[in-house]
Amino acid sequence: MAFRSARPLLILLAMLSLAGCGIAASDRSAAHPADVGRPSQSQTASPLGQQCLAELGRTNARFTSLPDRDYGGGCSVLNSVQLDRVGSDTGQFAVTNLGPLACPAANALAGWARFAVDRAARQILGSPIARIETMGSYSCRNIAGSTRRSAHARAEAVDIGGFVLGNGRRISVKAGWTGASDEREFLRVVHRSACKRFGTVLGPDYNAAHQDHLHLEAGDGSFCR
Ligand SMILES: [Zn+2]
């Protein structure tokens, strides 16, 4: 008899906890007005995914959350966003040529762009960042010269090709890495800073495949070359 009366109570408790989750989730999505793209309501991001989107919203980034896609063969786009602009100390600036990027990588990118890239540009080059030029994010491909899938195949990596300043000056990774002394310094500072926010960072000193970009990959590793 005790067993019978306990079941409705358990169901009620389960319903209450689910309702609690729903309220918390909608509170969080309402808490980032910068997310003008409005995450699609059909997508049911995991609690961890929701938390990442909320954190990204609080960075004053402009982005749209994307539906999950599994393309098979180790290629997928999960909990990812289309990021257009990132927050800076004074407003926002653009990040161009991005495809889907997994939310944790987008968060790392937003933090790096604001606290490392923009500030280093002001201090070393005397002008804020107007835009960061990427060479893409999601791509269903292997690591060059291997049979292993690249982090790009999971939208967990972004390649940075160059930076455009507010005064119009453009610093490319390819030319700047061995270019004028202030460009060399700027690129090395932002490379080092990226190593604190991303699990894997590969630049021109790593190999010829990275001579024209910085490969920034989210994760727990600490591979910095
Ligand atoms: Zn890459």
Coordinates of N, CA and C in Angstrom, one line a residue, residues 3-223:
F3 N 3.8 1.4 -1.1 CA 4.4 1.5 -2.5 C 3.5 2.2 -3.5
R4 N 2.2 1.9 -3.4 CA 1.2 2.5 -4.3 C 1.1 4.0 -4.1
S5 N 1.1 4.4 -2.9 CA 0.9 5.8 -2.6 C 2.2 6.6 -2.9
A6 N 3.3 6.0 -2.9 CA 4.6 6.7 -3.2 C 4.7 7.1 -4.7
R7 N 4.2 6.2 -5.6 CA 4.4 6.5 -7.0 C 3.9 7.8 -7.5
P8 N 2.6 8.2 -7.2 CA 2.1 9.5 -7.7 C 3.0 10.6 -7.1
L9 N 3.5 10.5 -5.9 CA 4.3 11.5 -5.3 C 5.6 11.6 -6.2
L10 N 6.2 10.5 -6.5 CA 7.5 10.5 -7.3 C 7.2 11.2 -8.6
I11 N 6.1 10.9 -9.3 CA 5.8 11.4 -10.6 C 5.6 13.0 -10.4
L12 N 4.9 13.3 -9.4 CA 4.7 14.8 -9.1 C 6.0 15.5 -8.9
L13 N 7.0 14.8 -8.2 CA 8.3 15.5 -7.9 C 9.0 15.6 -9.3
A14 N 8.9 14.5 -10.1 CA 9.6 14.6 -11.4 C 9.1 15.7 -12.2
M15 N 7.7 15.9 -12.2 CA 7.1 16.9 -13.0 C 7.6 18.3 -12.5
L16 N 7.6 18.4 -11.2 CA 8.0 19.7 -10.6 C 9.5 20.1 -11.0
S17 N 10.3 19.0 -11.0 CA 11.7 19.3 -11.3 C 11.9 19.7 -12.8
L18 N 11.1 19.0 -13.6 CA 11.1 19.4 -15.1 C 10.6 20.8 -15.3
A19 N 9.5 21.1 -14.6 CA 9.0 22.5 -14.7 C 10.1 23.5 -14.3
G20 N 10.8 23.1 -13.2 CA 11.9 24.0 -12.8 C 12.9 24.3 -13.8
C21 N 13.3 23.2 -14.5 CA 14.3 23.3 -15.6 C 13.8 24.2 -16.7
G22 N 12.5 24.0 -17.0 CA 12.0 24.9 -18.1 C 12.0 26.3 -17.8
I23 N 11.7 26.6 -16.5 CA 11.7 28.0 -16.1 C 13.1 28.6 -16.2
A24 N 14.0 27.8 -15.6 CA 15.4 28.3 -15.6 C 15.9 28.5 -17.0
A25 N 15.6 27.6 -18.0 CA 16.0 27.7 -19.3 C 15.5 29.0 -20.0
S26 N 14.2 29.3 -19.8 CA 13.6 30.4 -20.5 C 14.2 31.7 -19.8
D27 N 14.4 31.7 -18.5 CA 15.1 32.8 -17.8 C 16.4 33.1 -18.5
R28 N 17.1 32.0 -18.7 CA 18.5 32.2 -19.3 C 18.4 32.8 -20.7
S29 N 17.5 32.3 -21.5 CA 17.5 32.8 -22.9 C 17.0 34.2 -22.9
A30 N 16.2 34.6 -22.0 CA 15.7 36.0 -21.9 C 16.8 36.9 -21.4
A31 N 17.8 36.3 -20.8 CA 18.8 37.1 -20.1 C 19.9 37.6 -21.1
H32 N 19.9 37.2 -22.4 CA 20.9 37.7 -23.3 C 20.2 38.4 -24.5
P33 N 19.8 39.6 -24.3 CA 19.2 40.4 -25.4 C 20.1 40.6 -26.5
A34 N 21.4 40.4 -26.3 CA 22.3 40.6 -27.5 C 22.1 39.5 -28.5
D35 N 21.5 38.4 -28.1 CA 21.3 37.3 -29.0 C 20.1 37.7 -29.9
V36 N 20.4 38.6 -30.8 CA 19.2 39.1 -31.6 C 18.7 38.0 -32.6
G37 N 19.6 37.0 -32.9 CA 19.2 36.0 -33.8 C 18.1 35.0 -33.2
R38 N 18.0 35.0 -31.9 CA 17.0 34.2 -31.2 C 17.3 32.7 -31.5
P39 N 17.8 31.9 -30.5 CA 18.0 30.5 -30.8 C 16.6 29.9 -31.2
S40 N 16.7 29.0 -32.2 CA 15.4 28.4 -32.6 C 14.8 27.6 -31.5
Q41 N 13.5 27.7 -31.3 CA 12.8 27.1 -30.2 C 12.7 25.6 -30.4
S42 N 12.8 25.1 -31.6 CA 12.7 23.7 -31.8 C 13.9 22.9 -31.3
Q43 N 15.0 23.7 -31.2 CA 16.2 23.0 -30.8 C 16.2 22.8 -29.3
T44 N 16.5 21.6 -28.8 CA 16.5 21.3 -27.4 C 18.0 21.1 -27.0
A45 N 18.7 22.2 -26.7 CA 20.1 22.1 -26.3 C 20.1 21.5 -24.9
S46 N 21.2 20.8 -24.6 CA 21.4 20.2 -23.3 C 21.5 21.3 -22.3
P47 N 21.4 21.0 -21.0 CA 21.6 22.1 -20.0 C 23.0 22.7 -20.2
L48 N 24.0 21.9 -20.4 CA 25.3 22.4 -20.6 C 25.4 23.3 -21.9
G49 N 24.7 22.9 -22.9 CA 24.6 23.7 -24.1 C 23.9 25.0 -23.9
Q50 N 22.8 24.9 -23.2 CA 22.1 26.2 -22.8 C 23.0 27.1 -22.0
Q51 N 23.7 26.6 -21.1 CA 24.6 27.4 -20.3 C 25.6 28.1 -21.1
C52 N 26.2 27.4 -22.1 CA 27.2 27.9 -23.0 C 26.6 29.1 -23.8
L53 N 25.4 28.9 -24.3 CA 24.8 29.9 -25.1 C 24.5 31.2 -24.3
A54 N 24.1 30.9 -23.0 CA 23.8 32.1 -22.2 C 25.1 32.8 -21.9
E55 N 26.2 32.1 -21.7 CA 27.5 32.7 -21.4 C 27.9 33.5 -22.6
L56 N 27.7 33.0 -23.8 CA 28.1 33.7 -25.0 C 27.3 35.0 -25.2
G57 N 26.0 34.9 -24.8 CA 25.2 36.1 -24.9 C 25.7 37.2 -23.9
R58 N 26.2 36.7 -22.8 CA 26.6 37.7 -21.8 C 27.9 38.4 -22.3
T59 N 28.6 37.9 -23.3 CA 29.8 38.5 -23.7 C 29.5 39.6 -24.7
N60 N 28.2 39.9 -25.0 CA 27.8 40.9 -25.9 C 28.1 40.5 -27.3
A61 N 28.2 39.2 -27.6 CA 28.4 38.7 -29.0 C 27.1 38.7 -29.7
R62 N 27.1 38.8 -31.0 CA 25.9 38.7 -31.8 C 26.0 37.3 -32.6
F63 N 25.0 36.5 -32.4 CA 25.1 35.1 -32.9 C 23.7 34.5 -33.0
T64 N 23.6 33.5 -33.8 CA 22.4 32.7 -33.9 C 22.7 31.3 -33.6
S65 N 21.9 30.6 -32.7 CA 22.2 29.2 -32.5 C 21.7 28.4 -33.6
L66 N 22.4 27.3 -34.0 CA 22.1 26.5 -35.1 C 21.6 25.1 -34.7
P67 N 20.7 24.5 -35.5 CA 20.2 23.2 -35.2 C 21.3 22.1 -35.3
D68 N 21.3 21.1 -34.5 CA 22.3 20.0 -34.5 C 22.2 19.3 -35.8
R69 N 23.3 18.9 -36.4 CA 23.4 18.1 -37.6 C 24.4 17.1 -37.5
D70 N 24.1 15.8 -37.8 CA 25.1 14.8 -37.9 C 25.2 14.4 -39.3
Y71 N 26.4 14.7 -39.9 CA 26.6 14.4 -41.4 C 27.2 13.0 -41.6
G72 N 27.5 12.2 -40.5 CA 28.0 10.9 -40.6 C 29.5 11.0 -40.9
G73 N 30.2 9.8 -40.8 CA 31.6 9.8 -41.1 C 32.5 10.6 -40.1
G74 N 32.0 10.9 -38.9 CA 32.7 11.7 -38.0 C 32.6 13.2 -38.2
C75 N 31.6 13.6 -39.0 CA 31.4 15.0 -39.2 C 30.0 15.4 -38.7
S76 N 30.1 16.4 -37.8 CA 28.8 16.8 -37.2 C 28.9 18.3 -36.7
V77 N 27.8 18.9 -36.5 CA 27.7 20.2 -36.0 C 26.7 20.2 -34.8
L78 N 27.2 20.2 -33.6 CA 26.4 20.0 -32.4 C 26.6 21.3 -31.5
N79 N 25.5 21.7 -31.0 CA 25.5 22.9 -30.1 C 26.3 24.0 -30.6
S80 N 26.0 24.4 -31.9 CA 26.9 25.3 -32.5 C 26.1 26.6 -32.8
V81 N 26.9 27.6 -33.2 CA 26.3 29.0 -33.4 C 26.9 29.5 -34.7
Q82 N 26.2 30.5 -35.3 CA 26.7 31.3 -36.3 C 27.0 32.6 -35.7
L83 N 28.3 32.9 -35.5 CA 28.8 34.1 -34.8 C 29.1 35.2 -35.8
D84 N 28.6 36.4 -35.6 CA 28.8 37.5 -36.6 C 29.7 38.6 -35.9
R85 N 29.4 38.9 -34.7 CA 30.1 40.0 -34.0 C 30.5 39.5 -32.6
V86 N 31.6 40.1 -32.1 CA 31.9 39.8 -30.7 C 32.0 41.1 -29.9
G87 N 31.8 41.0 -28.6 CA 31.8 42.2 -27.8 C 33.3 42.7 -27.6
S88 N 33.4 44.0 -27.5 CA 34.7 44.6 -27.2 C 34.5 45.5 -25.9
D89 N 35.6 46.2 -25.5 CA 35.4 47.1 -24.3 C 34.5 48.2 -24.6
T90 N 34.4 48.6 -25.9 CA 33.7 49.8 -26.3 C 32.4 49.5 -27.1
G91 N 32.2 48.3 -27.5 CA 31.0 48.0 -28.4 C 31.1 46.5 -28.9
Q92 N 31.2 46.4 -30.2 CA 31.3 45.2 -30.9 C 32.2 45.3 -32.1
F93 N 32.8 44.2 -32.6 CA 33.4 44.2 -33.9 C 33.1 42.9 -34.6
A94 N 33.4 42.9 -35.9 CA 33.0 41.7 -36.7 C 34.0 40.6 -36.7
V95 N 33.5 39.4 -36.9 CA 34.3 38.2 -37.1 C 33.8 37.7 -38.4
T96 N 34.6 37.7 -39.5 CA 34.1 37.4 -40.8 C 34.4 36.0 -41.3
N97 N 33.6 35.5 -42.2 CA 33.8 34.3 -42.9 C 33.7 33.0 -42.0
L98 N 32.9 33.1 -41.0 CA 32.7 32.0 -40.1 C 31.5 31.1 -40.6
G99 N 31.7 29.8 -40.5 CA 30.5 28.9 -40.6 C 30.1 28.5 -39.2
P100 N 29.4 27.4 -39.1 CA 29.1 26.9 -37.8 C 30.3 26.7 -36.9
L101 N 30.1 27.1 -35.6 CA 31.2 27.0 -34.7 C 30.6 26.5 -33.4
A102 N 31.1 25.4 -32.8 CA 30.6 24.9 -31.6 C 30.7 25.9 -30.5
C103 N 29.7 25.9 -29.6 CA 29.5 27.0 -28.7 C 30.8 27.2 -27.8
P104 N 31.3 26.1 -27.2 CA 32.5 26.4 -26.4 C 33.7 27.1 -27.1
A105 N 33.9 26.7 -28.4 CA 34.9 27.4 -29.2 C 34.5 28.8 -29.5
A106 N 33.2 29.1 -29.7 CA 32.8 30.5 -29.9 C 33.0 31.3 -28.7
N107 N 32.8 30.7 -27.5 CA 33.0 31.4 -26.3 C 34.5 31.7 -26.1
A108 N 35.3 30.8 -26.4 CA 36.8 31.0 -26.3 C 37.2 32.1 -27.2
L109 N 36.6 32.0 -28.4 CA 36.9 33.0 -29.5 C 36.5 34.4 -29.0
A110 N 35.3 34.5 -28.5 CA 34.8 35.8 -28.0 C 35.7 36.4 -26.9
G111 N 36.1 35.6 -26.0 CA 36.9 36.1 -24.9 C 38.3 36.5 -25.4
W112 N 38.9 35.7 -26.3 CA 40.2 36.0 -26.9 C 40.1 37.3 -27.7
A113 N 39.1 37.4 -28.5 CA 38.9 38.6 -29.4 C 38.9 39.9 -28.6
R114 N 38.2 39.8 -27.5 CA 38.0 41.0 -26.7 C 39.2 41.3 -25.8
F115 N 39.6 40.3 -25.0 CA 40.6 40.6 -24.0 C 42.0 40.4 -24.4
A116 N 42.2 39.7 -25.5 CA 43.6 39.6 -26.0 C 43.8 40.4 -27.3
V117 N 43.0 40.1 -28.3 CA 43.3 40.7 -29.7 C 43.0 42.2 -29.7
D118 N 41.8 42.6 -29.2 CA 41.5 44.1 -29.3 C 42.4 44.9 -28.4
R119 N 42.7 44.4 -27.2 CA 43.5 45.2 -26.3 C 45.0 45.2 -26.8
A120 N 45.4 44.1 -27.3 CA 46.8 44.1 -27.9 C 46.9 45.0 -29.1
A121 N 45.9 45.1 -29.9 CA 45.9 46.0 -31.0 C 46.0 47.4 -30.6
R122 N 45.2 47.8 -29.5 CA 45.3 49.2 -29.0 C 46.7 49.5 -28.5
Q123 N 47.2 48.5 -27.7 CA 48.5 48.8 -27.0 C 49.7 48.7 -27.9
I124 N 49.7 47.8 -28.8 CA 50.9 47.6 -29.7 C 50.8 48.3 -31.0
L125 N 49.6 48.4 -31.5 CA 49.4 49.0 -32.9 C 48.7 50.3 -32.9
G126 N 48.2 50.7 -31.7 CA 47.6 52.0 -31.5 C 46.2 52.2 -32.2
S127 N 45.5 51.1 -32.4 CA 44.2 51.2 -33.0 C 43.4 50.0 -32.6
P128 N 42.1 50.2 -32.4 CA 41.3 49.0 -32.0 C 41.0 48.1 -33.2
I129 N 40.5 46.9 -32.9 CA 40.2 46.0 -34.0 C 38.8 46.4 -34.6
A130 N 38.8 46.4 -36.0 CA 37.5 46.6 -36.7 C 36.9 45.3 -37.0
R131 N 37.8 44.3 -37.4 CA 37.3 43.0 -37.7 C 38.4 41.9 -37.7
I132 N 38.0 40.7 -37.3 CA 38.9 39.6 -37.4 C 38.5 38.8 -38.6
E133 N 39.4 38.5 -39.4 CA 39.1 37.7 -40.6 C 39.5 36.2 -40.4
T134 N 38.5 35.4 -40.5 CA 38.8 33.9 -40.4 C 38.8 33.3 -41.7
M135 N 39.4 32.1 -41.7 CA 39.4 31.2 -42.9 C 38.5 30.0 -42.7
G136 N 37.5 30.2 -41.9 CA 36.4 29.2 -41.7 C 36.5 28.5 -40.4
S137 N 35.5 27.7 -40.2 CA 35.4 26.9 -38.9 C 35.0 25.4 -39.3
Y138 N 33.7 25.2 -39.5 CA 33.3 23.8 -39.8 C 33.8 23.4 -41.2
S139 N 34.4 22.2 -41.3 CA 34.8 21.6 -42.5 C 35.0 20.1 -42.3
C140 N 34.2 19.3 -43.1 CA 34.3 17.8 -42.9 C 35.6 17.3 -43.6
R141 N 36.7 17.3 -42.8 CA 38.0 17.0 -43.4 C 38.9 16.3 -42.3
N142 N 40.0 15.7 -42.8 CA 41.0 15.1 -41.9 C 42.0 16.1 -41.6
I143 N 42.8 15.8 -40.5 CA 44.0 16.6 -40.2 C 44.9 16.4 -41.4
A144 N 45.6 17.4 -41.9 CA 46.4 17.3 -43.1 C 47.5 16.2 -42.9
G145 N 47.5 15.3 -43.9 CA 48.5 14.3 -43.8 C 48.2 13.2 -42.9
S146 N 47.0 13.1 -42.4 CA 46.6 12.0 -41.5 C 45.2 11.4 -41.9
T147 N 44.8 10.3 -41.3 CA 43.5 9.7 -41.5 C 42.6 10.0 -40.4
R148 N 43.0 10.9 -39.4 CA 42.2 11.3 -38.3 C 41.3 12.5 -38.7
R149 N 40.1 12.6 -38.2 CA 39.3 13.7 -38.5 C 39.8 15.0 -37.7
S150 N 39.8 16.1 -38.4 CA 40.2 17.4 -37.8 C 39.1 17.8 -36.9
A151 N 39.5 18.7 -35.9 CA 38.4 19.3 -35.0 C 37.5 20.2 -35.9
H152 N 37.9 20.6 -37.1 CA 37.0 21.3 -38.0 C 35.8 20.5 -38.4
A153 N 36.0 19.1 -38.4 CA 34.9 18.2 -38.8 C 33.8 18.2 -37.7
R154 N 34.1 18.7 -36.5 CA 33.1 18.9 -35.5 C 32.8 20.3 -35.1
A155 N 33.2 21.2 -36.0 CA 33.0 22.7 -35.8 C 33.6 23.2 -34.5
E156 N 34.7 22.5 -34.1 CA 35.3 22.9 -32.8 C 36.6 23.6 -33.0
A157 N 36.9 24.1 -34.2 CA 38.1 24.8 -34.5 C 37.8 26.0 -35.5
V158 N 38.6 27.0 -35.4 CA 38.5 28.1 -36.3 C 39.9 28.6 -36.7
D159 N 40.1 28.9 -38.0 CA 41.3 29.4 -38.5 C 41.3 30.9 -38.7
I160 N 42.3 31.6 -38.1 CA 42.3 33.0 -38.1 C 43.4 33.5 -39.1
G161 N 43.0 34.2 -40.2 CA 43.9 34.6 -41.2 C 44.4 36.0 -41.1
G162 N 43.7 36.9 -40.5 CA 44.1 38.3 -40.4 C 43.3 39.2 -39.5
F163 N 43.8 40.4 -39.3 CA 43.1 41.4 -38.4 C 43.1 42.7 -39.2
V164 N 41.9 43.4 -39.1 CA 41.8 44.7 -39.7 C 41.6 45.7 -38.5
L165 N 42.4 46.8 -38.5 CA 42.3 47.8 -37.4 C 41.3 48.9 -37.8
G166 N 40.9 49.6 -36.8 CA 40.0 50.8 -37.0 C 40.6 51.8 -37.9
N167 N 41.9 51.9 -38.0 CA 42.5 52.9 -38.9 C 42.7 52.4 -40.3
G168 N 42.2 51.1 -40.5 CA 42.3 50.6 -41.9 C 43.5 49.6 -42.1
R169 N 44.4 49.7 -41.2 CA 45.6 48.8 -41.4 C 45.2 47.3 -41.3
R170 N 45.7 46.5 -42.1 CA 45.4 45.0 -42.1 C 46.7 44.3 -41.8
I171 N 46.6 43.4 -40.8 CA 47.7 42.5 -40.5 C 47.3 41.1 -40.8
S172 N 48.0 40.5 -41.7 CA 47.8 39.1 -42.0 C 48.7 38.2 -41.3
V173 N 48.3 37.0 -40.9 CA 49.2 36.1 -40.2 C 50.4 35.8 -41.1
K174 N 50.1 35.6 -42.4 CA 51.2 35.1 -43.3 C 52.3 36.2 -43.5
A175 N 51.9 37.5 -43.7 CA 52.9 38.5 -44.0 C 53.4 39.0 -42.6
G176 N 52.5 39.1 -41.7 CA 52.9 39.8 -40.4 C 53.8 39.0 -39.5
W177 N 53.7 37.6 -39.6 CA 54.5 36.8 -38.7 C 56.0 37.1 -38.9
T178 N 56.4 37.4 -40.1 CA 57.8 37.8 -40.3 C 57.9 39.2 -40.8
G179 N 56.9 40.0 -40.6 CA 56.8 41.4 -41.1 C 57.4 42.4 -40.2
A180 N 56.8 43.6 -40.2 CA 57.3 44.7 -39.3 C 57.3 44.3 -37.9
S181 N 58.2 44.9 -37.1 CA 58.4 44.5 -35.7 C 57.1 44.6 -34.9
D182 N 56.3 45.6 -35.1 CA 55.1 45.7 -34.3 C 54.0 44.7 -34.6
E183 N 54.0 44.3 -35.9 CA 53.1 43.2 -36.4 C 53.6 41.9 -35.8
R184 N 54.9 41.6 -35.8 CA 55.4 40.4 -35.3 C 55.1 40.3 -33.8
E185 N 55.2 41.4 -33.1 CA 54.9 41.4 -31.6 C 53.5 41.1 -31.4
F186 N 52.6 41.9 -32.1 CA 51.2 41.7 -32.0 C 50.7 40.3 -32.2
L187 N 51.2 39.7 -33.3 CA 50.8 38.3 -33.6 C 51.3 37.3 -32.6
R188 N 52.5 37.5 -32.1 CA 53.0 36.6 -31.0 C 52.2 36.7 -29.7
V189 N 51.9 38.0 -29.4 CA 51.1 38.2 -28.2 C 49.7 37.5 -28.3
V190 N 49.0 37.7 -29.4 CA 47.7 37.1 -29.5 C 47.8 35.5 -29.7
H191 N 48.9 35.1 -30.3 CA 49.1 33.6 -30.3 C 49.3 33.0 -28.9
R192 N 50.1 33.7 -28.1 CA 50.3 33.2 -26.7 C 49.1 33.3 -25.9
S193 N 48.3 34.4 -26.1 CA 47.0 34.5 -25.4 C 46.0 33.4 -25.8
A194 N 46.0 33.1 -27.0 CA 45.1 32.0 -27.5 C 45.4 30.7 -26.8
C195 N 46.7 30.5 -26.5 CA 47.1 29.2 -25.8 C 46.4 29.1 -24.4
K196 N 46.1 30.2 -23.8 CA 45.4 30.2 -22.5 C 44.0 29.9 -22.6
R197 N 43.4 30.1 -23.8 CA 41.9 30.0 -23.9 C 41.5 28.8 -24.7
F198 N 42.4 28.3 -25.6 CA 42.1 27.1 -26.4 C 42.9 25.9 -26.0
G199 N 42.5 24.7 -26.3 CA 43.2 23.5 -26.0 C 44.4 23.3 -26.9
T200 N 44.2 23.7 -28.2 CA 45.3 23.5 -29.2 C 45.4 24.7 -30.0
V201 N 46.6 25.2 -30.2 CA 46.8 26.4 -31.0 C 48.0 26.1 -31.9
L202 N 47.8 26.3 -33.2 CA 48.9 26.0 -34.2 C 49.1 27.2 -35.0
G203 N 50.3 27.7 -35.2 CA 50.6 28.9 -36.0 C 51.7 28.6 -37.0
P204 N 52.3 29.6 -37.6 CA 53.3 29.5 -38.6 C 54.5 28.8 -38.2
D205 N 54.9 28.8 -36.9 CA 56.1 28.1 -36.4 C 55.9 26.6 -36.3
Y206 N 54.6 26.1 -36.4 CA 54.3 24.7 -36.3 C 54.7 23.9 -37.5
N207 N 54.1 24.3 -38.7 CA 54.4 23.7 -39.9 C 53.9 24.5 -41.1
A208 N 54.3 24.1 -42.3 CA 54.0 24.9 -43.5 C 52.5 25.0 -43.7
A209 N 51.7 24.0 -43.2 CA 50.3 24.0 -43.4 C 49.6 25.2 -42.6
H210 N 50.4 25.7 -41.7 CA 49.8 26.8 -40.8 C 50.6 28.1 -41.0
Q211 N 51.2 28.3 -42.2 CA 52.0 29.5 -42.4 C 51.1 30.8 -42.5
D212 N 49.9 30.6 -42.9 CA 49.0 31.7 -43.2 C 47.8 31.9 -42.2
H213 N 47.8 31.1 -41.1 CA 46.7 31.3 -40.2 C 47.1 30.7 -38.8
L214 N 46.3 31.1 -37.8 CA 46.3 30.5 -36.5 C 45.2 29.5 -36.4
H215 N 45.4 28.3 -36.1 CA 44.4 27.3 -35.9 C 44.1 27.3 -34.4
L216 N 42.9 27.6 -34.0 CA 42.4 27.7 -32.6 C 41.4 26.6 -32.4
E217 N 41.7 25.7 -31.5 CA 40.8 24.5 -31.3 C 40.4 24.4 -29.8
A218 N 39.1 24.4 -29.6 CA 38.6 24.3 -28.2 C 39.0 22.9 -27.6
G219 N 39.1 22.9 -26.3 CA 39.4 21.6 -25.7 C 40.2 21.8 -24.4
D220 N 40.5 20.6 -23.8 CA 41.2 20.7 -22.5 C 42.7 20.6 -22.7
G221 N 43.2 20.3 -23.9 CA 44.6 20.1 -24.1 C 45.4 21.4 -23.8
S222 N 46.7 21.3 -24.0 CA 47.6 22.5 -23.9 C 48.7 22.4 -24.9
F223 N 48.3 22.2 -26.2 CA 49.2 22.0 -27.3 C 49.3 23.4 -27.9

